[in-house]
PDB file of C-alpha atoms in Angstrom:
ATOM      1  CA  UNK A  25      97.103 218.767 189.608  1.00  0.00           C
ATOM      2  CA  UNK A  26      97.213 215.353 191.341  1.00  0.00           C
ATOM      3  CA  UNK A  27     100.468 213.512 191.952  1.00  0.00           C
ATOM      4  CA  UNK A  28      99.326 210.867 189.469  1.00  0.00           C
ATOM      5  CA  UNK A  29      99.462 213.559 186.778  1.00  0.00           C
ATOM      6  CA  UNK A  30     102.759 215.033 187.913  1.00  0.00           C
ATOM      7  CA  UNK A  31     105.697 214.183 185.600  1.00  0.00           C
ATOM      8  CA  UNK A  32     108.038 213.234 188.459  1.00  0.00           C
ATOM      9  CA  UNK A  33     105.430 210.894 189.956  1.00  0.00           C
ATOM     10  CA  UNK A  34     104.830 209.318 186.555  1.00  0.00           C
ATOM     11  CA  UNK A  35     108.569 208.735 186.255  1.00  0.00           C
ATOM     12  CA  UNK A  36     108.522 206.853 189.546  1.00  0.00           C
ATOM     13  CA  UNK A  37     105.561 204.601 188.861  1.00  0.00           C
ATOM     14  CA  UNK A  38     103.165 204.433 185.931  1.00  0.00           C
ATOM     15  CA  UNK A  39     100.090 204.401 188.202  1.00  0.00           C
ATOM     16  CA  UNK A  40     101.285 207.247 190.419  1.00  0.00           C
ATOM     17  CA  UNK A  41     102.227 207.485 194.089  1.00  0.00           C
ATOM     18  CA  UNK A  42      99.532 209.759 195.489  1.00  0.00           C
ATOM     19  CA  UNK A  43      97.290 209.042 198.485  1.00  0.00           C
ATOM     20  CA  UNK A  44      94.568 207.510 196.312  1.00  0.00           C
ATOM     21  CA  UNK A  45      97.050 205.034 194.895  1.00  0.00           C
ATOM     22  CA  UNK A  46      98.397 204.256 198.370  1.00  0.00           C
ATOM     23  CA  UNK A  47      94.871 203.355 199.507  1.00  0.00           C
ATOM     24  CA  UNK A  48      94.213 201.359 196.325  1.00  0.00           C
ATOM     25  CA  UNK A  49      97.398 199.325 196.812  1.00  0.00           C
ATOM     26  CA  UNK A  50      96.400 198.494 200.378  1.00  0.00           C
ATOM     27  CA  UNK A  51      92.989 197.244 199.270  1.00  0.00           C
ATOM     28  CA  UNK A  52      94.587 195.335 196.402  1.00  0.00           C
ATOM     29  CA  UNK A  53      96.913 193.513 198.784  1.00  0.00           C
ATOM     30  CA  UNK A  54      93.995 192.477 200.973  1.00  0.00           C
ATOM     31  CA  UNK A  55      92.193 191.027 197.961  1.00  0.00           C
ATOM     32  CA  UNK A  56      95.258 189.160 196.658  1.00  0.00           C
ATOM     33  CA  UNK A  57      97.085 188.204 199.851  1.00  0.00           C
ATOM     34  CA  UNK A  58      95.839 184.610 199.634  1.00  0.00           C
ATOM     35  CA  UNK A  59      97.577 184.114 196.295  1.00  0.00           C
ATOM     36  CA  UNK A  60     100.668 185.833 197.686  1.00  0.00           C
ATOM     37  CA  UNK A  61     100.746 183.481 200.669  1.00  0.00           C
ATOM     38  CA  UNK A  62     100.416 180.462 198.383  1.00  0.00           C
ATOM     39  CA  UNK A  63     103.386 181.666 196.357  1.00  0.00           C
ATOM     40  CA  UNK A  64     105.475 182.260 199.460  1.00  0.00           C
ATOM     41  CA  UNK A  65     104.764 178.724 200.630  1.00  0.00           C
ATOM     42  CA  UNK A  66     105.730 177.366 197.214  1.00  0.00           C
ATOM     43  CA  UNK A  67     108.960 179.354 197.488  1.00  0.00           C
ATOM     44  CA  UNK A  68     109.806 177.937 200.912  1.00  0.00           C
ATOM     45  CA  UNK A  69     109.607 181.305 202.656  1.00  0.00           C
ATOM     46  CA  UNK A  70     109.469 180.853 206.416  1.00  0.00           C
ATOM     47  CA  UNK A  71     110.965 181.603 209.857  1.00  0.00           C
ATOM     48  CA  UNK A  72     114.552 182.773 209.910  1.00  0.00           C
ATOM     49  CA  UNK A  73     114.769 183.514 206.173  1.00  0.00           C
ATOM     50  CA  UNK A  74     116.315 186.631 204.650  1.00  0.00           C
ATOM     51  CA  UNK A  75     113.874 187.861 202.007  1.00  0.00           C
ATOM     52  CA  UNK A  76     113.931 190.570 199.366  1.00  0.00           C
ATOM     53  CA  UNK A  77     110.740 192.409 198.382  1.00  0.00           C
ATOM     54  CA  UNK A  78     111.377 193.637 194.830  1.00  0.00           C
ATOM     55  CA  UNK A  79     109.363 196.754 194.025  1.00  0.00           C
ATOM     56  CA  UNK A  80     108.007 196.779 197.559  1.00  0.00           C
ATOM     57  CA  UNK A  81     105.873 199.908 197.195  1.00  0.00           C
ATOM     58  CA  UNK A  82     104.587 201.149 200.570  1.00  0.00           C
ATOM     59  CA  UNK A  83     105.203 197.729 202.137  1.00  0.00           C
ATOM     60  CA  UNK A  84     101.909 195.874 202.328  1.00  0.00           C
ATOM     61  CA  UNK A  85     103.509 192.557 201.341  1.00  0.00           C
ATOM     62  CA  UNK A  86     106.708 193.459 203.175  1.00  0.00           C
ATOM     63  CA  UNK A  87     104.972 193.488 206.546  1.00  0.00           C
ATOM     64  CA  UNK A  88     103.265 190.148 205.929  1.00  0.00           C
ATOM     65  CA  UNK A  89     106.640 188.694 204.977  1.00  0.00           C
ATOM     66  CA  UNK A  90     108.155 190.135 208.161  1.00  0.00           C
ATOM     67  CA  UNK A  91     105.598 188.230 210.222  1.00  0.00           C
ATOM     68  CA  UNK A  92     106.382 185.098 208.233  1.00  0.00           C
ATOM     69  CA  UNK A  93     110.152 185.190 208.824  1.00  0.00           C
ATOM     70  CA  UNK A  94     109.878 186.289 212.461  1.00  0.00           C
ATOM     71  CA  UNK A  95     112.485 187.954 214.617  1.00  0.00           C
ATOM     72  CA  UNK A  96     115.233 185.595 213.440  1.00  0.00           C
ATOM     73  CA  UNK A  97     114.660 186.573 209.811  1.00  0.00           C
ATOM     74  CA  UNK A  98     114.672 189.835 207.914  1.00  0.00           C
ATOM     75  CA  UNK A  99     112.907 191.468 204.982  1.00  0.00           C
ATOM     76  CA  UNK A 100     114.453 194.159 202.812  1.00  0.00           C
ATOM     77  CA  UNK A 101     112.404 196.174 200.333  1.00  0.00           C
ATOM     78  CA  UNK A 102     113.619 198.078 197.286  1.00  0.00           C
ATOM     79  CA  UNK A 103     111.455 200.518 195.326  1.00  0.00           C
ATOM     80  CA  UNK A 104     112.019 203.407 192.930  1.00  0.00           C
ATOM     81  CA  UNK A 105     109.521 205.625 194.757  1.00  0.00           C
ATOM     82  CA  UNK A 106     111.025 207.657 197.587  1.00  0.00           C
ATOM     83  CA  UNK A 107     107.482 208.427 198.761  1.00  0.00           C
ATOM     84  CA  UNK A 108     106.586 204.744 199.064  1.00  0.00           C
ATOM     85  CA  UNK A 109     109.864 203.879 200.801  1.00  0.00           C
ATOM     86  CA  UNK A 110     109.339 206.701 203.303  1.00  0.00           C
ATOM     87  CA  UNK A 111     105.850 205.356 204.027  1.00  0.00           C
ATOM     88  CA  UNK A 112     107.227 201.844 204.547  1.00  0.00           C
ATOM     89  CA  UNK A 113     109.980 203.029 206.895  1.00  0.00           C
ATOM     90  CA  UNK A 114     107.549 205.117 208.939  1.00  0.00           C
ATOM     91  CA  UNK A 115     105.177 202.172 209.273  1.00  0.00           C
ATOM     92  CA  UNK A 116     108.011 199.817 210.263  1.00  0.00           C
ATOM     93  CA  UNK A 117     109.217 202.239 212.925  1.00  0.00           C
ATOM     94  CA  UNK A 118     105.694 202.758 214.230  1.00  0.00           C
ATOM     95  CA  UNK A 119     105.162 199.016 214.505  1.00  0.00           C
ATOM     96  CA  UNK A 120     108.556 198.448 216.099  1.00  0.00           C
ATOM     97  CA  UNK A 121     109.673 196.023 213.384  1.00  0.00           C
ATOM     98  CA  UNK A 122     113.430 195.662 213.688  1.00  0.00           C
ATOM     99  CA  UNK A 123     113.507 192.970 210.991  1.00  0.00           C
ATOM    100  CA  UNK A 124     112.302 195.294 208.195  1.00  0.00           C
ATOM    101  CA  UNK A 125     114.432 197.655 206.108  1.00  0.00           C
ATOM    102  CA  UNK A 126     113.943 199.438 202.798  1.00  0.00           C
ATOM    103  CA  UNK A 127     115.832 201.573 200.331  1.00  0.00           C
ATOM    104  CA  UNK A 128     115.158 203.654 197.258  1.00  0.00           C
ATOM    105  CA  UNK A 129     116.704 201.948 194.275  1.00  0.00           C
ATOM    106  CA  UNK A 130     116.361 200.828 190.682  1.00  0.00           C
ATOM    107  CA  UNK A 131     115.052 197.255 190.674  1.00  0.00           C
ATOM    108  CA  UNK A 132     116.781 196.720 187.323  1.00  0.00           C
ATOM    109  CA  UNK A 133     120.114 197.325 189.066  1.00  0.00           C
ATOM    110  CA  UNK A 134     119.564 196.163 192.605  1.00  0.00           C
ATOM    111  CA  UNK A 135     122.344 197.590 194.828  1.00  0.00           C
ATOM    112  CA  UNK A 136     122.706 194.406 196.873  1.00  0.00           C
ATOM    113  CA  UNK A 137     125.534 192.145 197.966  1.00  0.00           C
ATOM    114  CA  UNK A 138     125.828 188.858 196.110  1.00  0.00           C
ATOM    115  CA  UNK A 139     124.366 185.740 197.731  1.00  0.00           C
ATOM    116  CA  UNK A 140     122.758 187.733 200.553  1.00  0.00           C
ATOM    117  CA  UNK A 141     119.135 186.491 200.439  1.00  0.00           C
ATOM    118  CA  UNK A 142     117.295 183.190 200.772  1.00  0.00           C
ATOM    119  CA  UNK A 143     114.318 184.329 198.737  1.00  0.00           C
ATOM    120  CA  UNK A 144     112.835 187.179 196.733  1.00  0.00           C
ATOM    121  CA  UNK A 145     109.302 188.195 195.783  1.00  0.00           C
ATOM    122  CA  UNK A 146     107.986 190.413 192.974  1.00  0.00           C
ATOM    123  CA  UNK A 147     104.295 191.030 192.294  1.00  0.00           C
ATOM    124  CA  UNK A 148     103.152 193.204 189.394  1.00  0.00           C
ATOM    125  CA  UNK A 149     106.631 194.695 189.088  1.00  0.00           C
ATOM    126  CA  UNK A 150     108.186 193.150 185.997  1.00  0.00           C
ATOM    127  CA  UNK A 151     105.324 194.193 183.720  1.00  0.00           C
ATOM    128  CA  UNK A 152     106.013 197.899 184.322  1.00  0.00           C
ATOM    129  CA  UNK A 153     109.824 197.964 184.043  1.00  0.00           C
ATOM    130  CA  UNK A 154     111.662 198.541 180.773  1.00  0.00           C
ATOM    131  CA  UNK A 155     114.161 195.706 181.308  1.00  0.00           C
ATOM    132  CA  UNK A 156     112.669 192.784 183.254  1.00  0.00           C
ATOM    133  CA  UNK A 157     115.611 190.613 182.247  1.00  0.00           C
ATOM    134  CA  UNK A 158     117.896 192.929 184.229  1.00  0.00           C
ATOM    135  CA  UNK A 159     115.648 192.557 187.291  1.00  0.00           C
ATOM    136  CA  UNK A 160     115.851 188.771 187.091  1.00  0.00           C
ATOM    137  CA  UNK A 161     119.636 188.978 186.675  1.00  0.00           C
ATOM    138  CA  UNK A 162     119.945 191.262 189.722  1.00  0.00           C
ATOM    139  CA  UNK A 163     117.790 188.977 191.854  1.00  0.00           C
ATOM    140  CA  UNK A 164     119.740 185.953 190.687  1.00  0.00           C
ATOM    141  CA  UNK A 165     122.982 187.540 191.891  1.00  0.00           C
ATOM    142  CA  UNK A 166     121.461 188.484 195.242  1.00  0.00           C
ATOM    143  CA  UNK A 167     120.175 184.965 195.996  1.00  0.00           C
ATOM    144  CA  UNK A 168     122.137 182.266 197.759  1.00  0.00           C
ATOM    145  CA  UNK A 169     122.410 178.816 196.226  1.00  0.00           C
ATOM    146  CA  UNK A 170     119.036 177.132 196.685  1.00  0.00           C
ATOM    147  CA  UNK A 171     117.308 180.492 197.109  1.00  0.00           C
ATOM    148  CA  UNK A 172     113.974 181.060 195.393  1.00  0.00           C
ATOM    149  CA  UNK A 173     112.507 183.883 193.347  1.00  0.00           C
ATOM    150  CA  UNK A 174     108.702 183.953 193.437  1.00  0.00           C
ATOM    151  CA  UNK A 175     107.063 186.094 190.756  1.00  0.00           C
ATOM    152  CA  UNK A 176     103.391 186.952 190.281  1.00  0.00           C
ATOM    153  CA  UNK A 177     102.750 188.904 187.090  1.00  0.00           C
ATOM    154  CA  UNK A 178     100.523 189.263 184.067  1.00  0.00           C
ATOM    155  CA  UNK A 179     100.971 186.975 181.094  1.00  0.00           C
ATOM    156  CA  UNK A 180      98.046 188.087 178.871  1.00  0.00           C
ATOM    157  CA  UNK A 181      96.578 191.293 180.249  1.00  0.00           C
ATOM    158  CA  UNK A 182      94.043 191.771 177.460  1.00  0.00           C
ATOM    159  CA  UNK A 183      92.574 188.371 178.322  1.00  0.00           C
ATOM    160  CA  UNK A 184      90.515 190.114 181.005  1.00  0.00           C
ATOM    161  CA  UNK A 185      86.822 189.645 180.315  1.00  0.00           C
ATOM    162  CA  UNK A 186      83.536 191.103 181.532  1.00  0.00           C
ATOM    163  CA  UNK A 187      80.222 189.275 181.144  1.00  0.00           C
ATOM    164  CA  UNK A 188      77.769 190.167 179.725  1.00  0.00           C
ATOM    165  CA  UNK A 189      80.374 191.331 177.173  1.00  0.00           C
ATOM    166  CA  UNK A 190      80.514 194.631 175.316  1.00  0.00           C
ATOM    167  CA  UNK A 191      83.108 195.940 172.825  1.00  0.00           C
ATOM    168  CA  UNK A 192      83.979 198.885 175.085  1.00  0.00           C
ATOM    169  CA  UNK A 193      85.388 196.541 177.741  1.00  0.00           C
ATOM    170  CA  UNK A 194      87.931 195.052 175.339  1.00  0.00           C
ATOM    171  CA  UNK A 195      88.734 198.617 174.239  1.00  0.00           C
ATOM    172  CA  UNK A 196      89.403 199.651 177.846  1.00  0.00           C
ATOM    173  CA  UNK A 197      91.705 196.724 178.625  1.00  0.00           C
ATOM    174  CA  UNK A 198      93.534 197.297 175.345  1.00  0.00           C
ATOM    175  CA  UNK A 199      94.058 200.958 176.295  1.00  0.00           C
ATOM    176  CA  UNK A 200      95.595 199.898 179.629  1.00  0.00           C
ATOM    177  CA  UNK A 201      97.951 197.507 177.812  1.00  0.00           C
ATOM    178  CA  UNK A 202      98.876 200.248 175.330  1.00  0.00           C
ATOM    179  CA  UNK A 203      99.613 202.610 178.211  1.00  0.00           C
ATOM    180  CA  UNK A 204     101.888 200.056 179.868  1.00  0.00           C
ATOM    181  CA  UNK A 205     103.797 199.603 176.603  1.00  0.00           C
ATOM    182  CA  UNK A 206     104.015 203.371 176.102  1.00  0.00           C
ATOM    183  CA  UNK A 207     105.749 203.616 179.492  1.00  0.00           C
ATOM    184  CA  UNK A 208     108.261 200.916 178.493  1.00  0.00           C
ATOM    185  CA  UNK A 209     106.558 197.935 180.144  1.00  0.00           C
ATOM    186  CA  UNK A 210     105.169 194.639 178.870  1.00  0.00           C
ATOM    187  CA  UNK A 211     101.642 193.613 179.938  1.00  0.00           C
ATOM    188  CA  UNK A 212     102.369 190.019 178.864  1.00  0.00           C
ATOM    189  CA  UNK A 213     105.783 189.675 180.516  1.00  0.00           C
ATOM    190  CA  UNK A 214     104.906 186.473 182.379  1.00  0.00           C
ATOM    191  CA  UNK A 215     105.134 184.423 179.190  1.00  0.00           C
ATOM    192  CA  UNK A 216     108.838 185.252 178.875  1.00  0.00           C
ATOM    193  CA  UNK A 217     109.831 184.812 182.529  1.00  0.00           C
ATOM    194  CA  UNK A 218     110.746 181.097 182.613  1.00  0.00           C
ATOM    195  CA  UNK A 219     113.328 181.649 179.856  1.00  0.00           C
ATOM    196  CA  UNK A 220     114.642 184.772 181.609  1.00  0.00           C
ATOM    197  CA  UNK A 221     115.112 182.826 184.829  1.00  0.00           C
ATOM    198  CA  UNK A 222     117.048 180.067 183.092  1.00  0.00           C
ATOM    199  CA  UNK A 223     119.369 182.625 181.486  1.00  0.00           C
ATOM    200  CA  UNK A 224     120.330 183.853 184.939  1.00  0.00           C
ATOM    201  CA  UNK A 225     120.834 180.606 186.806  1.00  0.00           C
ATOM    202  CA  UNK A 226     117.311 180.170 188.170  1.00  0.00           C
ATOM    203  CA  UNK A 227     115.597 176.908 187.302  1.00  0.00           C
ATOM    204  CA  UNK A 228     111.795 177.319 187.034  1.00  0.00           C
ATOM    205  CA  UNK A 229     110.620 174.777 189.600  1.00  0.00           C
ATOM    206  CA  UNK A 230     106.941 175.497 189.139  1.00  0.00           C
ATOM    207  CA  UNK A 231     104.714 177.489 186.808  1.00  0.00           C
ATOM    208  CA  UNK A 232     101.131 178.040 187.935  1.00  0.00           C
ATOM    209  CA  UNK A 233      98.313 179.979 186.251  1.00  0.00           C
ATOM    210  CA  UNK A 234      96.372 182.446 188.382  1.00  0.00           C
ATOM    211  CA  UNK A 235      92.898 183.322 187.162  1.00  0.00           C
ATOM    212  CA  UNK A 236      89.959 184.351 189.295  1.00  0.00           C
ATOM    213  CA  UNK A 237      86.306 185.119 188.682  1.00  0.00           C
ATOM    214  CA  UNK A 238      84.821 188.146 190.465  1.00  0.00           C
ATOM    215  CA  UNK A 239      81.105 188.456 191.130  1.00  0.00           C
ATOM    216  CA  UNK A 240      79.226 191.688 191.874  1.00  0.00           C
ATOM    217  CA  UNK A 241      79.263 192.718 195.517  1.00  0.00           C
ATOM    218  CA  UNK A 242      82.561 191.023 196.338  1.00  0.00           C
ATOM    219  CA  UNK A 243      85.915 192.572 197.239  1.00  0.00           C
ATOM    220  CA  UNK A 244      87.411 191.055 194.080  1.00  0.00           C
ATOM    221  CA  UNK A 245      84.775 192.886 192.002  1.00  0.00           C
ATOM    222  CA  UNK A 246      85.626 196.162 193.762  1.00  0.00           C
ATOM    223  CA  UNK A 247      89.360 195.667 193.099  1.00  0.00           C
ATOM    224  CA  UNK A 248      89.376 196.579 189.366  1.00  0.00           C
ATOM    225  CA  UNK A 249      86.849 199.353 189.977  1.00  0.00           C
ATOM    226  CA  UNK A 250      89.342 201.189 192.203  1.00  0.00           C
ATOM    227  CA  UNK A 251      91.868 200.905 189.377  1.00  0.00           C
ATOM    228  CA  UNK A 252      89.427 202.169 186.749  1.00  0.00           C
ATOM    229  CA  UNK A 253      88.559 205.164 188.938  1.00  0.00           C
ATOM    230  CA  UNK A 254      92.218 206.019 189.570  1.00  0.00           C
ATOM    231  CA  UNK A 255      93.758 205.358 186.173  1.00  0.00           C
ATOM    232  CA  UNK A 256      91.232 205.760 183.386  1.00  0.00           C
ATOM    233  CA  UNK A 257      91.258 209.590 183.570  1.00  0.00           C
ATOM    234  CA  UNK A 258      94.957 209.488 182.676  1.00  0.00           C
ATOM    235  CA  UNK A 259      94.175 207.236 179.690  1.00  0.00           C
ATOM    236  CA  UNK A 260      91.823 209.953 178.466  1.00  0.00           C
ATOM    237  CA  UNK A 261      94.480 212.638 179.032  1.00  0.00           C
ATOM    238  CA  UNK A 262      97.000 210.631 177.020  1.00  0.00           C
ATOM    239  CA  UNK A 263      94.567 210.006 174.157  1.00  0.00           C
ATOM    240  CA  UNK A 264      94.372 206.233 174.612  1.00  0.00           C
ATOM    241  CA  UNK A 265      90.668 206.459 175.488  1.00  0.00           C
ATOM    242  CA  UNK A 266      88.113 209.090 174.613  1.00  0.00           C
ATOM    243  CA  UNK A 267      86.016 210.566 177.381  1.00  0.00           C
ATOM    244  CA  UNK A 268      82.978 208.989 175.742  1.00  0.00           C
ATOM    245  CA  UNK A 269      84.646 205.549 175.839  1.00  0.00           C
ATOM    246  CA  UNK A 270      85.627 206.010 179.487  1.00  0.00           C
ATOM    247  CA  UNK A 271      82.059 207.013 180.392  1.00  0.00           C
ATOM    248  CA  UNK A 272      80.588 204.097 178.410  1.00  0.00           C
ATOM    249  CA  UNK A 273      83.005 201.653 180.067  1.00  0.00           C
ATOM    250  CA  UNK A 274      82.162 202.857 183.577  1.00  0.00           C
ATOM    251  CA  UNK A 275      78.427 202.964 182.881  1.00  0.00           C
ATOM    252  CA  UNK A 276      78.558 199.389 181.603  1.00  0.00           C
ATOM    253  CA  UNK A 277      80.607 198.300 184.619  1.00  0.00           C
ATOM    254  CA  UNK A 278      78.187 199.872 187.111  1.00  0.00           C
ATOM    255  CA  UNK A 279      75.174 198.339 185.370  1.00  0.00           C
ATOM    256  CA  UNK A 280      76.802 194.908 185.591  1.00  0.00           C
ATOM    257  CA  UNK A 281      77.507 195.521 189.265  1.00  0.00           C
ATOM    258  CA  UNK A 282      73.746 195.378 189.751  1.00  0.00           C
ATOM    259  CA  UNK A 283      73.283 192.280 187.595  1.00  0.00           C
ATOM    260  CA  UNK A 284      73.620 188.998 189.540  1.00  0.00           C
ATOM    261  CA  UNK A 285      74.384 187.179 186.284  1.00  0.00           C
ATOM    262  CA  UNK A 286      77.535 189.249 185.696  1.00  0.00           C
ATOM    263  CA  UNK A 287      81.122 188.229 186.299  1.00  0.00           C
ATOM    264  CA  UNK A 288      84.631 189.579 185.751  1.00  0.00           C
ATOM    265  CA  UNK A 289      87.445 187.280 184.643  1.00  0.00           C
ATOM    266  CA  UNK A 290      90.623 188.859 186.004  1.00  0.00           C
ATOM    267  CA  UNK A 291      93.605 189.469 183.689  1.00  0.00           C
ATOM    268  CA  UNK A 292      95.503 186.161 183.329  1.00  0.00           C
ATOM    269  CA  UNK A 293      98.508 185.964 185.613  1.00  0.00           C
ATOM    270  CA  UNK A 294     101.283 183.490 186.201  1.00  0.00           C
ATOM    271  CA  UNK A 295     103.191 182.355 189.283  1.00  0.00           C
ATOM    272  CA  UNK A 296     106.758 181.245 188.675  1.00  0.00           C
ATOM    273  CA  UNK A 297     109.092 179.892 191.332  1.00  0.00           C
ATOM    274  CA  UNK A 298     112.722 179.911 190.218  1.00  0.00           C
ATOM    275  CA  UNK A 299     115.457 178.186 192.223  1.00  0.00           C
ATOM    276  CA  UNK A 300     119.085 179.275 192.102  1.00  0.00           C
ATOM    277  CA  UNK A 301     121.388 176.393 191.251  1.00  0.00           C
TER     278      UNK A 301
END
């Protein structure tokens, strides 16, 4: 039994916390770090800032943020997975990063002092929690006046598209969305985030769509493939996909990987920068 299939691991994180997922998250951060950096700039993150990494996972974004704030700043990560937090702490110690800390905690009830951070970042966190409004409220309390909350998340997951199209692709993306909902999440949470921010004293300063086109042979094309390999077997186990559908999906994906006319339109995302008044 893999950790992804283990009930305790599933309770921590819908996609699991095993070594395969750790590697996948590292590759994912490499592919998406440019969009992350753009969001951090929009949020005014920089030297000397105190930043909060919400749902930090094993710390891939955390360490980039630590470089950004420098020795005069600090970055604190919070994640529900004890395994991920242990990995982050070990990496921080090994790198000698005194400006990085992390704790195991519920991001819906962040155990943080009020007005203690200049900025906060959450990427692909709010779509998997059962109460994203509570996360926004917790972050709002933790931010100082003028602090910013930068969020990158899905706003229409099933808008993902593979060309040349085939019905099985839409079926696969729908199964992922159904799985997220079954675990208490919302694959379209981004659409509701501006209103959530306003309810908790954060004025949405900017709202930016994030959509990318992947072509065969690129890192962005490989990115969803690592997810399909890791997660689709669990969709079959849970009855959201049949084994025949999974095999047809992957066969179609691999055939398009060898077709220079193919492309993958990534699931529509949104970047929101909220400012505490």
